[in-house]
């Protein structure tokens, strides 16, 4: 998958790549609860996906 992403990024214009990288930075800096709510996921669903206990997500 990383290879596919790298190919996509390489094919983008420099301006587009900067916009994508800024959006990635914004998403990475968002607190987990904001991402979870935006995706309409429960703590249990996130925990299951990550292979951790629900208490670690709360």
GROMACS .gro file of C-alpha atoms in nm:
model
   58
    1UNK     CA    1   0.000   0.000   0.000
    2UNK     CA    2   0.278   0.245   0.084
    3UNK     CA    3   0.418   0.187  -0.261
    4UNK     CA    4   0.082   0.283  -0.418
    5UNK     CA    5   0.071   0.600  -0.210
    6UNK     CA    6   0.426   0.687  -0.308
    7UNK     CA    7   0.338   0.643  -0.675
    8UNK     CA    8   0.033   0.865  -0.634
    9UNK     CA    9   0.235   1.134  -0.458
   10UNK     CA   10   0.507   1.119  -0.723
   11UNK     CA   11   0.248   1.173  -0.997
   12UNK     CA   12   0.104   1.485  -0.830
   13UNK     CA   13   0.204   1.839  -0.903
   14UNK     CA   14   0.420   1.995  -0.631
   15UNK     CA   15   0.132   2.222  -0.531
   16UNK     CA   16  -0.111   1.932  -0.496
   17UNK     CA   17   0.145   1.732  -0.298
   18UNK     CA   18   0.184   2.021  -0.051
   19UNK     CA   19  -0.195   2.038  -0.007
   20UNK     CA   20  -0.214   1.663   0.053
   21UNK     CA   21   0.075   1.673   0.301
   22UNK     CA   22  -0.090   1.961   0.490
   23UNK     CA   23  -0.415   1.765   0.514
   24UNK     CA   24  -0.229   1.457   0.638
   25UNK     CA   25  -0.058   1.669   0.904
   26UNK     CA   26  -0.395   1.813   1.009
   27UNK     CA   27  -0.551   1.469   1.041
   28UNK     CA   28  -0.253   1.330   1.231
   29UNK     CA   29  -0.268   1.614   1.480
   30UNK     CA   30  -0.640   1.570   1.551
   31UNK     CA   31  -0.724   1.406   1.882
   32UNK     CA   32  -0.842   1.046   1.852
   33UNK     CA   33  -1.191   1.127   1.981
   34UNK     CA   34  -1.241   1.382   1.698
   35UNK     CA   35  -1.136   1.130   1.436
   36UNK     CA   36  -1.353   0.862   1.597
   37UNK     CA   37  -1.658   1.090   1.605
   38UNK     CA   38  -1.601   1.207   1.246
   39UNK     CA   39  -1.602   0.844   1.135
   40UNK     CA   40  -1.901   0.761   1.359
   41UNK     CA   41  -1.708   0.485   1.536
   42UNK     CA   42  -1.752   0.371   1.893
   43UNK     CA   43  -1.460   0.331   2.131
   44UNK     CA   44  -1.516  -0.043   2.113
   45UNK     CA   45  -1.495  -0.044   1.733
   46UNK     CA   46  -1.170   0.154   1.736
   47UNK     CA   47  -1.024  -0.071   2.004
   48UNK     CA   48  -1.118  -0.383   1.812
   49UNK     CA   49  -0.962  -0.245   1.493
   50UNK     CA   50  -0.641  -0.159   1.679
   51UNK     CA   51  -0.634  -0.486   1.870
   52UNK     CA   52  -0.643  -0.314   2.210
   53UNK     CA   53  -0.890  -0.287   2.496
   54UNK     CA   54  -1.168  -0.028   2.494
   55UNK     CA   55  -1.025   0.135   2.808
   56UNK     CA   56  -0.712   0.231   2.613
   57UNK     CA   57  -0.928   0.427   2.367
   58UNK     CA   58  -1.136   0.619   2.623
   0.00000   0.00000   0.00000
